[in-house]
Amino acid sequence: MIRPSPELRRFELEQARAGDIPYTRALEIFTALWVEARSLRPDLPGPWEEDIEPDLAVARALNDRPPLP
């Protein structure tokens, strides 16, 4: 979960005001975010199956299905 910081709020406000941004700038932002994510969790990207296991368990419970073995 992302905990909003003043810097994140300021960034989001700037982006909302800017409207459309050039592709190259969007790519720079994405790259910076990816580098930050990798510094926080070096195993990214991990196996996607493990990432969705909790979501599937909740979905099965909400839809009255038995848990997977």
PDB file of N, CA, C and O in Angstrom:
ATOM      1  N   MET A   1       0.837  -1.172   0.000  1.00  0.00           N
ATOM      2  CA  MET A   1       0.000   0.000   0.000  1.00  0.00           C
ATOM      3  C   MET A   1       0.888   1.244   0.000  1.00  0.00           C
ATOM      4  O   MET A   1       1.877   1.317   0.706  1.00  0.00           O
ATOM      5  N   ILE A   2       0.516   2.219  -0.793  1.00  0.00           N
ATOM      6  CA  ILE A   2       1.274   3.469  -0.854  1.00  0.00           C
ATOM      7  C   ILE A   2       0.752   4.411   0.213  1.00  0.00           C
ATOM      8  O   ILE A   2      -0.444   4.664   0.299  1.00  0.00           O
ATOM      9  N   ARG A   3       1.665   4.895   1.033  1.00  0.00           N
ATOM     10  CA  ARG A   3       1.297   5.899   2.032  1.00  0.00           C
ATOM     11  C   ARG A   3       1.627   7.261   1.452  1.00  0.00           C
ATOM     12  O   ARG A   3       2.803   7.557   1.199  1.00  0.00           O
ATOM     13  N   PRO A   4       0.611   8.084   1.204  1.00  0.00           N
ATOM     14  CA  PRO A   4       0.857   9.378   0.570  1.00  0.00           C
ATOM     15  C   PRO A   4       1.786  10.249   1.416  1.00  0.00           C
ATOM     16  O   PRO A   4       1.614  10.379   2.612  1.00  0.00           O
ATOM     17  N   SER A   5       2.760  10.808   0.763  1.00  0.00           N
ATOM     18  CA  SER A   5       3.665  11.750   1.405  1.00  0.00           C
ATOM     19  C   SER A   5       3.407  13.120   0.784  1.00  0.00           C
ATOM     20  O   SER A   5       2.761  13.221  -0.266  1.00  0.00           O
ATOM     21  N   PRO A   6       3.904  14.176   1.392  1.00  0.00           N
ATOM     22  CA  PRO A   6       3.740  15.491   0.773  1.00  0.00           C
ATOM     23  C   PRO A   6       4.319  15.535  -0.642  1.00  0.00           C
ATOM     24  O   PRO A   6       3.746  16.163  -1.535  1.00  0.00           O
ATOM     25  N   GLU A   7       5.447  14.848  -0.846  1.00  0.00           N
ATOM     26  CA  GLU A   7       6.057  14.838  -2.180  1.00  0.00           C
ATOM     27  C   GLU A   7       5.155  14.147  -3.200  1.00  0.00           C
ATOM     28  O   GLU A   7       5.011  14.610  -4.333  1.00  0.00           O
ATOM     29  N   LEU A   8       4.541  13.030  -2.796  1.00  0.00           N
ATOM     30  CA  LEU A   8       3.639  12.318  -3.701  1.00  0.00           C
ATOM     31  C   LEU A   8       2.417  13.166  -4.016  1.00  0.00           C
ATOM     32  O   LEU A   8       1.992  13.244  -5.176  1.00  0.00           O
ATOM     33  N   ARG A   9       1.850  13.799  -3.012  1.00  0.00           N
ATOM     34  CA  ARG A   9       0.689  14.670  -3.261  1.00  0.00           C
ATOM     35  C   ARG A   9       1.046  15.801  -4.222  1.00  0.00           C
ATOM     36  O   ARG A   9       0.287  16.114  -5.135  1.00  0.00           O
ATOM     37  N   ARG A  10       2.223  16.400  -4.004  1.00  0.00           N
ATOM     38  CA  ARG A  10       2.661  17.492  -4.884  1.00  0.00           C
ATOM     39  C   ARG A  10       2.854  16.970  -6.314  1.00  0.00           C
ATOM     40  O   ARG A  10       2.420  17.610  -7.274  1.00  0.00           O
ATOM     41  N   PHE A  11       3.472  15.805  -6.453  1.00  0.00           N
ATOM     42  CA  PHE A  11       3.670  15.214  -7.772  1.00  0.00           C
ATOM     43  C   PHE A  11       2.336  14.956  -8.462  1.00  0.00           C
ATOM     44  O   PHE A  11       2.152  15.273  -9.638  1.00  0.00           O
ATOM     45  N   GLU A  12       1.377  14.376  -7.726  1.00  0.00           N
ATOM     46  CA  GLU A  12       0.070  14.080  -8.318  1.00  0.00           C
ATOM     47  C   GLU A  12      -0.657  15.357  -8.732  1.00  0.00           C
ATOM     48  O   GLU A  12      -1.304  15.394  -9.779  1.00  0.00           O
ATOM     49  N   LEU A  13      -0.563  16.402  -7.912  1.00  0.00           N
ATOM     50  CA  LEU A  13      -1.189  17.679  -8.278  1.00  0.00           C
ATOM     51  C   LEU A  13      -0.551  18.264  -9.529  1.00  0.00           C
ATOM     52  O   LEU A  13      -1.245  18.766 -10.418  1.00  0.00           O
ATOM     53  N   GLU A  14       0.775  18.204  -9.602  1.00  0.00           N
ATOM     54  CA  GLU A  14       1.462  18.713 -10.794  1.00  0.00           C
ATOM     55  C   GLU A  14       1.031  17.954 -12.039  1.00  0.00           C
ATOM     56  O   GLU A  14       0.790  18.551 -13.083  1.00  0.00           O
ATOM     57  N   GLN A  15       0.910  16.636 -11.919  1.00  0.00           N
ATOM     58  CA  GLN A  15       0.514  15.828 -13.064  1.00  0.00           C
ATOM     59  C   GLN A  15      -0.929  16.115 -13.472  1.00  0.00           C
ATOM     60  O   GLN A  15      -1.250  16.155 -14.660  1.00  0.00           O
ATOM     61  N   ALA A  16      -1.798  16.313 -12.499  1.00  0.00           N
ATOM     62  CA  ALA A  16      -3.194  16.615 -12.803  1.00  0.00           C
ATOM     63  C   ALA A  16      -3.309  17.957 -13.516  1.00  0.00           C
ATOM     64  O   ALA A  16      -4.115  18.117 -14.434  1.00  0.00           O
ATOM     65  N   ARG A  17      -2.502  18.918 -13.091  1.00  0.00           N
ATOM     66  CA  ARG A  17      -2.537  20.239 -13.730  1.00  0.00           C
ATOM     67  C   ARG A  17      -1.932  20.209 -15.127  1.00  0.00           C
ATOM     68  O   ARG A  17      -2.328  20.954 -16.005  1.00  0.00           O
ATOM     69  N   ALA A  18      -0.938  19.365 -15.329  1.00  0.00           N
ATOM     70  CA  ALA A  18      -0.214  19.343 -16.594  1.00  0.00           C
ATOM     71  C   ALA A  18      -1.048  18.766 -17.730  1.00  0.00           C
ATOM     72  O   ALA A  18      -0.829  19.099 -18.889  1.00  0.00           O
ATOM     73  N   GLY A  19      -2.001  17.924 -17.404  1.00  0.00           N
ATOM     74  CA  GLY A  19      -2.800  17.301 -18.458  1.00  0.00           C
ATOM     75  C   GLY A  19      -1.963  16.297 -19.217  1.00  0.00           C
ATOM     76  O   GLY A  19      -1.189  15.546 -18.626  1.00  0.00           O
ATOM     77  N   ASP A  20      -2.091  16.287 -20.526  1.00  0.00           N
ATOM     78  CA  ASP A  20      -1.312  15.349 -21.341  1.00  0.00           C
ATOM     79  C   ASP A  20       0.159  15.719 -21.291  1.00  0.00           C
ATOM     80  O   ASP A  20       0.532  16.882 -21.406  1.00  0.00           O
ATOM     81  N   ILE A  21       0.986  14.693 -21.137  1.00  0.00           N
ATOM     82  CA  ILE A  21       2.423  14.922 -21.135  1.00  0.00           C
ATOM     83  C   ILE A  21       3.023  14.163 -22.307  1.00  0.00           C
ATOM     84  O   ILE A  21       2.468  13.152 -22.760  1.00  0.00           O
ATOM     85  N   PRO A  22       4.135  14.626 -22.812  1.00  0.00           N
ATOM     86  CA  PRO A  22       4.762  13.929 -23.945  1.00  0.00           C
ATOM     87  C   PRO A  22       5.161  12.504 -23.566  1.00  0.00           C
ATOM     88  O   PRO A  22       5.476  12.212 -22.408  1.00  0.00           O
ATOM     89  N   TYR A  23       5.168  11.657 -24.560  1.00  0.00           N
ATOM     90  CA  TYR A  23       5.500  10.248 -24.341  1.00  0.00           C
ATOM     91  C   TYR A  23       6.868  10.105 -23.691  1.00  0.00           C
ATOM     92  O   TYR A  23       7.044   9.294 -22.781  1.00  0.00           O
ATOM     93  N   THR A  24       7.839  10.867 -24.151  1.00  0.00           N
ATOM     94  CA  THR A  24       9.192  10.736 -23.602  1.00  0.00           C
ATOM     95  C   THR A  24       9.228  11.079 -22.118  1.00  0.00           C
ATOM     96  O   THR A  24       9.920  10.426 -21.339  1.00  0.00           O
ATOM     97  N   ARG A  25       8.461  12.093 -21.710  1.00  0.00           N
ATOM     98  CA  ARG A  25       8.412  12.457 -20.282  1.00  0.00           C
ATOM     99  C   ARG A  25       7.707  11.355 -19.488  1.00  0.00           C
ATOM    100  O   ARG A  25       8.137  10.998 -18.389  1.00  0.00           O
ATOM    101  N   ALA A  26       6.629  10.802 -20.043  1.00  0.00           N
ATOM    102  CA  ALA A  26       5.929   9.712 -19.372  1.00  0.00           C
ATOM    103  C   ALA A  26       6.856   8.513 -19.200  1.00  0.00           C
ATOM    104  O   ALA A  26       6.855   7.856 -18.162  1.00  0.00           O
ATOM    105  N   LEU A  27       7.673   8.248 -20.204  1.00  0.00           N
ATOM    106  CA  LEU A  27       8.621   7.144 -20.121  1.00  0.00           C
ATOM    107  C   LEU A  27       9.676   7.410 -19.052  1.00  0.00           C
ATOM    108  O   LEU A  27      10.063   6.498 -18.311  1.00  0.00           O
ATOM    109  N   GLU A  28      10.138   8.644 -18.934  1.00  0.00           N
ATOM    110  CA  GLU A  28      11.095   8.995 -17.887  1.00  0.00           C
ATOM    111  C   GLU A  28      10.492   8.770 -16.496  1.00  0.00           C
ATOM    112  O   GLU A  28      11.154   8.234 -15.602  1.00  0.00           O
ATOM    113  N   ILE A  29       9.249   9.167 -16.322  1.00  0.00           N
ATOM    114  CA  ILE A  29       8.571   8.986 -15.036  1.00  0.00           C
ATOM    115  C   ILE A  29       8.407   7.511 -14.730  1.00  0.00           C
ATOM    116  O   ILE A  29       8.699   7.049 -13.616  1.00  0.00           O
ATOM    117  N   PHE A  30       7.952   6.740 -15.722  1.00  0.00           N
ATOM    118  CA  PHE A  30       7.783   5.304 -15.525  1.00  0.00           C
ATOM    119  C   PHE A  30       9.098   4.646 -15.139  1.00  0.00           C
ATOM    120  O   PHE A  30       9.160   3.826 -14.214  1.00  0.00           O
ATOM    121  N   THR A  31      10.173   5.012 -15.843  1.00  0.00           N
ATOM    122  CA  THR A  31      11.491   4.436 -15.561  1.00  0.00           C
ATOM    123  C   THR A  31      11.926   4.761 -14.141  1.00  0.00           C
ATOM    124  O   THR A  31      12.426   3.892 -13.420  1.00  0.00           O
ATOM    125  N   ALA A  32      11.728   6.008 -13.709  1.00  0.00           N
ATOM    126  CA  ALA A  32      12.105   6.392 -12.350  1.00  0.00           C
ATOM    127  C   ALA A  32      11.298   5.612 -11.316  1.00  0.00           C
ATOM    128  O   ALA A  32      11.853   5.165 -10.299  1.00  0.00           O
ATOM    129  N   LEU A  33      10.015   5.426 -11.568  1.00  0.00           N
ATOM    130  CA  LEU A  33       9.184   4.658 -10.645  1.00  0.00           C
ATOM    131  C   LEU A  33       9.614   3.192 -10.613  1.00  0.00           C
ATOM    132  O   LEU A  33       9.633   2.562  -9.557  1.00  0.00           O
ATOM    133  N   TRP A  34       9.967   2.651 -11.778  1.00  0.00           N
ATOM    134  CA  TRP A  34      10.410   1.260 -11.832  1.00  0.00           C
ATOM    135  C   TRP A  34      11.725   1.084 -11.066  1.00  0.00           C
ATOM    136  O   TRP A  34      11.887   0.122 -10.309  1.00  0.00           O
ATOM    137  N   VAL A  35      12.657   2.012 -11.228  1.00  0.00           N
ATOM    138  CA  VAL A  35      13.926   1.946 -10.504  1.00  0.00           C
ATOM    139  C   VAL A  35      13.677   2.005  -8.997  1.00  0.00           C
ATOM    140  O   VAL A  35      14.282   1.249  -8.224  1.00  0.00           O
ATOM    141  N   GLU A  36      12.776   2.872  -8.571  1.00  0.00           N
ATOM    142  CA  GLU A  36      12.443   2.968  -7.148  1.00  0.00           C
ATOM    143  C   GLU A  36      11.822   1.671  -6.642  1.00  0.00           C
ATOM    144  O   GLU A  36      12.155   1.178  -5.562  1.00  0.00           O
ATOM    145  N   ALA A  37      10.906   1.106  -7.421  1.00  0.00           N
ATOM    146  CA  ALA A  37      10.275  -0.158  -7.025  1.00  0.00           C
ATOM    147  C   ALA A  37      11.314  -1.264  -6.903  1.00  0.00           C
ATOM    148  O   ALA A  37      11.282  -2.053  -5.954  1.00  0.00           O
ATOM    149  N   ARG A  38      12.255  -1.324  -7.832  1.00  0.00           N
ATOM    150  CA  ARG A  38      13.303  -2.343  -7.775  1.00  0.00           C
ATOM    151  C   ARG A  38      14.220  -2.128  -6.580  1.00  0.00           C
ATOM    152  O   ARG A  38      14.735  -3.073  -6.008  1.00  0.00           O
ATOM    153  N   SER A  39      14.427  -0.870  -6.180  1.00  0.00           N
ATOM    154  CA  SER A  39      15.280  -0.627  -5.013  1.00  0.00           C
ATOM    155  C   SER A  39      14.573  -1.063  -3.725  1.00  0.00           C
ATOM    156  O   SER A  39      15.213  -1.486  -2.775  1.00  0.00           O
ATOM    157  N   LEU A  40      13.247  -0.951  -3.717  1.00  0.00           N
ATOM    158  CA  LEU A  40      12.479  -1.366  -2.546  1.00  0.00           C
ATOM    159  C   LEU A  40      12.280  -2.877  -2.502  1.00  0.00           C
ATOM    160  O   LEU A  40      12.209  -3.468  -1.424  1.00  0.00           O
ATOM    161  N   ARG A  41      12.151  -3.476  -3.687  1.00  0.00           N
ATOM    162  CA  ARG A  41      11.903  -4.923  -3.753  1.00  0.00           C
ATOM    163  C   ARG A  41      12.667  -5.500  -4.947  1.00  0.00           C
ATOM    164  O   ARG A  41      12.140  -5.588  -6.058  1.00  0.00           O
ATOM    165  N   PRO A  42      13.918  -5.906  -4.717  1.00  0.00           N
ATOM    166  CA  PRO A  42      14.776  -6.355  -5.821  1.00  0.00           C
ATOM    167  C   PRO A  42      14.259  -7.569  -6.588  1.00  0.00           C
ATOM    168  O   PRO A  42      14.686  -7.797  -7.708  1.00  0.00           O
ATOM    169  N   ASP A  43      13.349  -8.341  -6.012  1.00  0.00           N
ATOM    170  CA  ASP A  43      12.858  -9.531  -6.707  1.00  0.00           C
ATOM    171  C   ASP A  43      11.762  -9.223  -7.721  1.00  0.00           C
ATOM    172  O   ASP A  43      11.207 -10.138  -8.325  1.00  0.00           O
ATOM    173  N   LEU A  44      11.454  -7.960  -7.938  1.00  0.00           N
ATOM    174  CA  LEU A  44      10.451  -7.605  -8.949  1.00  0.00           C
ATOM    175  C   LEU A  44      11.009  -7.854 -10.338  1.00  0.00           C
ATOM    176  O   LEU A  44      12.177  -7.591 -10.572  1.00  0.00           O
ATOM    177  N   PRO A  45      10.259  -8.256 -11.309  1.00  0.00           N
ATOM    178  CA  PRO A  45       8.931  -8.813 -11.150  1.00  0.00           C
ATOM    179  C   PRO A  45       9.033 -10.268 -10.709  1.00  0.00           C
ATOM    180  O   PRO A  45       9.820 -11.022 -11.247  1.00  0.00           O
ATOM    181  N   GLY A  46       8.239 -10.611  -9.752  1.00  0.00           N
ATOM    182  CA  GLY A  46       8.228 -11.979  -9.250  1.00  0.00           C
ATOM    183  C   GLY A  46       7.200 -12.805  -9.996  1.00  0.00           C
ATOM    184  O   GLY A  46       6.552 -12.328 -10.926  1.00  0.00           O
ATOM    185  N   PRO A  47       7.046 -14.046  -9.591  1.00  0.00           N
ATOM    186  CA  PRO A  47       6.040 -14.893 -10.230  1.00  0.00           C
ATOM    187  C   PRO A  47       4.632 -14.321 -10.006  1.00  0.00           C
ATOM    188  O   PRO A  47       4.202 -14.140  -8.877  1.00  0.00           O
ATOM    189  N   TRP A  48       3.941 -14.032 -11.087  1.00  0.00           N
ATOM    190  CA  TRP A  48       2.624 -13.404 -10.971  1.00  0.00           C
ATOM    191  C   TRP A  48       1.619 -14.299 -10.277  1.00  0.00           C
ATOM    192  O   TRP A  48       0.681 -13.827  -9.637  1.00  0.00           O
ATOM    193  N   GLU A  49       1.828 -15.613 -10.376  1.00  0.00           N
ATOM    194  CA  GLU A  49       0.886 -16.525  -9.734  1.00  0.00           C
ATOM    195  C   GLU A  49       0.859 -16.316  -8.219  1.00  0.00           C
ATOM    196  O   GLU A  49      -0.188 -16.409  -7.588  1.00  0.00           O
ATOM    197  N   GLU A  50       2.048 -16.043  -7.636  1.00  0.00           N
ATOM    198  CA  GLU A  50       2.111 -15.809  -6.194  1.00  0.00           C
ATOM    199  C   GLU A  50       1.438 -14.491  -5.816  1.00  0.00           C
ATOM    200  O   GLU A  50       0.860 -14.374  -4.734  1.00  0.00           O
ATOM    201  N   ASP A  51       1.530 -13.511  -6.689  1.00  0.00           N
ATOM    202  CA  ASP A  51       0.945 -12.207  -6.399  1.00  0.00           C
ATOM    203  C   ASP A  51      -0.575 -12.244  -6.342  1.00  0.00           C
ATOM    204  O   ASP A  51      -1.197 -11.474  -5.622  1.00  0.00           O
ATOM    205  N   ILE A  52      -1.192 -13.129  -7.138  1.00  0.00           N
ATOM    206  CA  ILE A  52      -2.652 -13.135  -7.166  1.00  0.00           C
ATOM    207  C   ILE A  52      -3.282 -14.168  -6.250  1.00  0.00           C
ATOM    208  O   ILE A  52      -4.502 -14.208  -6.122  1.00  0.00           O
ATOM    209  N   GLU A  53      -2.471 -14.996  -5.590  1.00  0.00           N
ATOM    210  CA  GLU A  53      -3.035 -16.021  -4.706  1.00  0.00           C
ATOM    211  C   GLU A  53      -3.986 -15.448  -3.654  1.00  0.00           C
ATOM    212  O   GLU A  53      -5.096 -15.974  -3.487  1.00  0.00           O
ATOM    213  N   PRO A  54      -3.621 -14.380  -2.933  1.00  0.00           N
ATOM    214  CA  PRO A  54      -4.559 -13.834  -1.941  1.00  0.00           C
ATOM    215  C   PRO A  54      -5.846 -13.318  -2.584  1.00  0.00           C
ATOM    216  O   PRO A  54      -6.930 -13.498  -2.035  1.00  0.00           O
ATOM    217  N   ASP A  55      -5.737 -12.709  -3.761  1.00  0.00           N
ATOM    218  CA  ASP A  55      -6.926 -12.206  -4.452  1.00  0.00           C
ATOM    219  C   ASP A  55      -7.865 -13.352  -4.834  1.00  0.00           C
ATOM    220  O   ASP A  55      -9.089 -13.240  -4.699  1.00  0.00           O
ATOM    221  N   LEU A  56      -7.275 -14.436  -5.306  1.00  0.00           N
ATOM    222  CA  LEU A  56      -8.097 -15.587  -5.684  1.00  0.00           C
ATOM    223  C   LEU A  56      -8.772 -16.208  -4.459  1.00  0.00           C
ATOM    224  O   LEU A  56      -9.934 -16.633  -4.541  1.00  0.00           O
ATOM    225  N   ALA A  57      -8.063 -16.259  -3.347  1.00  0.00           N
ATOM    226  CA  ALA A  57      -8.654 -16.816  -2.128  1.00  0.00           C
ATOM    227  C   ALA A  57      -9.850 -15.989  -1.680  1.00  0.00           C
ATOM    228  O   ALA A  57     -10.898 -16.530  -1.307  1.00  0.00           O
ATOM    229  N   VAL A  58      -9.729 -14.673  -1.732  1.00  0.00           N
ATOM    230  CA  VAL A  58     -10.843 -13.800  -1.351  1.00  0.00           C
ATOM    231  C   VAL A  58     -11.994 -13.979  -2.337  1.00  0.00           C
ATOM    232  O   VAL A  58     -13.161 -14.084  -1.934  1.00  0.00           O
ATOM    233  N   ALA A  59     -11.688 -14.019  -3.619  1.00  0.00           N
ATOM    234  CA  ALA A  59     -12.740 -14.186  -4.627  1.00  0.00           C
ATOM    235  C   ALA A  59     -13.483 -15.505  -4.430  1.00  0.00           C
ATOM    236  O   ALA A  59     -14.717 -15.556  -4.531  1.00  0.00           O
ATOM    237  N   ARG A  60     -12.739 -16.574  -4.136  1.00  0.00           N
ATOM    238  CA  ARG A  60     -13.393 -17.862  -3.910  1.00  0.00           C
ATOM    239  C   ARG A  60     -14.293 -17.799  -2.681  1.00  0.00           C
ATOM    240  O   ARG A  60     -15.399 -18.328  -2.684  1.00  0.00           O
ATOM    241  N   ALA A  61     -13.831 -17.136  -1.629  1.00  0.00           N
ATOM    242  CA  ALA A  61     -14.645 -17.026  -0.409  1.00  0.00           C
ATOM    243  C   ALA A  61     -15.897 -16.198  -0.674  1.00  0.00           C
ATOM    244  O   ALA A  61     -16.997 -16.566  -0.242  1.00  0.00           O
ATOM    245  N   LEU A  62     -15.764 -15.095  -1.393  1.00  0.00           N
ATOM    246  CA  LEU A  62     -16.909 -14.236  -1.673  1.00  0.00           C
ATOM    247  C   LEU A  62     -17.926 -14.916  -2.586  1.00  0.00           C
ATOM    248  O   LEU A  62     -19.121 -14.628  -2.511  1.00  0.00           O
ATOM    249  N   ASN A  63     -17.452 -15.819  -3.435  1.00  0.00           N
ATOM    250  CA  ASN A  63     -18.339 -16.514  -4.361  1.00  0.00           C
ATOM    251  C   ASN A  63     -18.747 -17.891  -3.854  1.00  0.00           C
ATOM    252  O   ASN A  63     -19.249 -18.720  -4.615  1.00  0.00           O
ATOM    253  N   ASP A  64     -18.519 -18.117  -2.557  1.00  0.00           N
ATOM    254  CA  ASP A  64     -18.952 -19.344  -1.885  1.00  0.00           C
ATOM    255  C   ASP A  64     -18.378 -20.580  -2.568  1.00  0.00           C
ATOM    256  O   ASP A  64     -19.083 -21.563  -2.822  1.00  0.00           O
ATOM    257  N   ARG A  65     -17.085 -20.533  -2.865  1.00  0.00           N
ATOM    258  CA  ARG A  65     -16.381 -21.659  -3.463  1.00  0.00           C
ATOM    259  C   ARG A  65     -15.403 -22.217  -2.443  1.00  0.00           C
ATOM    260  O   ARG A  65     -14.843 -21.461  -1.640  1.00  0.00           O
ATOM    261  N   PRO A  66     -15.139 -23.508  -2.495  1.00  0.00           N
ATOM    262  CA  PRO A  66     -14.163 -24.081  -1.548  1.00  0.00           C
ATOM    263  C   PRO A  66     -12.761 -23.603  -1.883  1.00  0.00           C
ATOM    264  O   PRO A  66     -12.454 -23.310  -3.041  1.00  0.00           O
ATOM    265  N   PRO A  67     -11.894 -23.557  -0.883  1.00  0.00           N
ATOM    266  CA  PRO A  67     -10.506 -23.171  -1.157  1.00  0.00           C
ATOM    267  C   PRO A  67      -9.820 -24.197  -2.039  1.00  0.00           C
ATOM    268  O   PRO A  67     -10.190 -25.374  -2.061  1.00  0.00           O
ATOM    269  N   LEU A  68      -8.813 -23.753  -2.767  1.00  0.00           N
ATOM    270  CA  LEU A  68      -8.050 -24.678  -3.605  1.00  0.00           C
ATOM    271  C   LEU A  68      -7.165 -25.542  -2.716  1.00  0.00           C
ATOM    272  O   LEU A  68      -6.708 -25.094  -1.680  1.00  0.00           O
ATOM    273  N   PRO A  69      -6.918 -26.784  -3.156  1.00  0.00           N
ATOM    274  CA  PRO A  69      -6.066 -27.681  -2.348  1.00  0.00           C
ATOM    275  C   PRO A  69      -4.634 -27.213  -2.304  1.00  0.00           C
ATOM    276  O   PRO A  69      -4.131 -26.498  -3.038  1.00  0.00           O
TER     277      PRO A  69
END
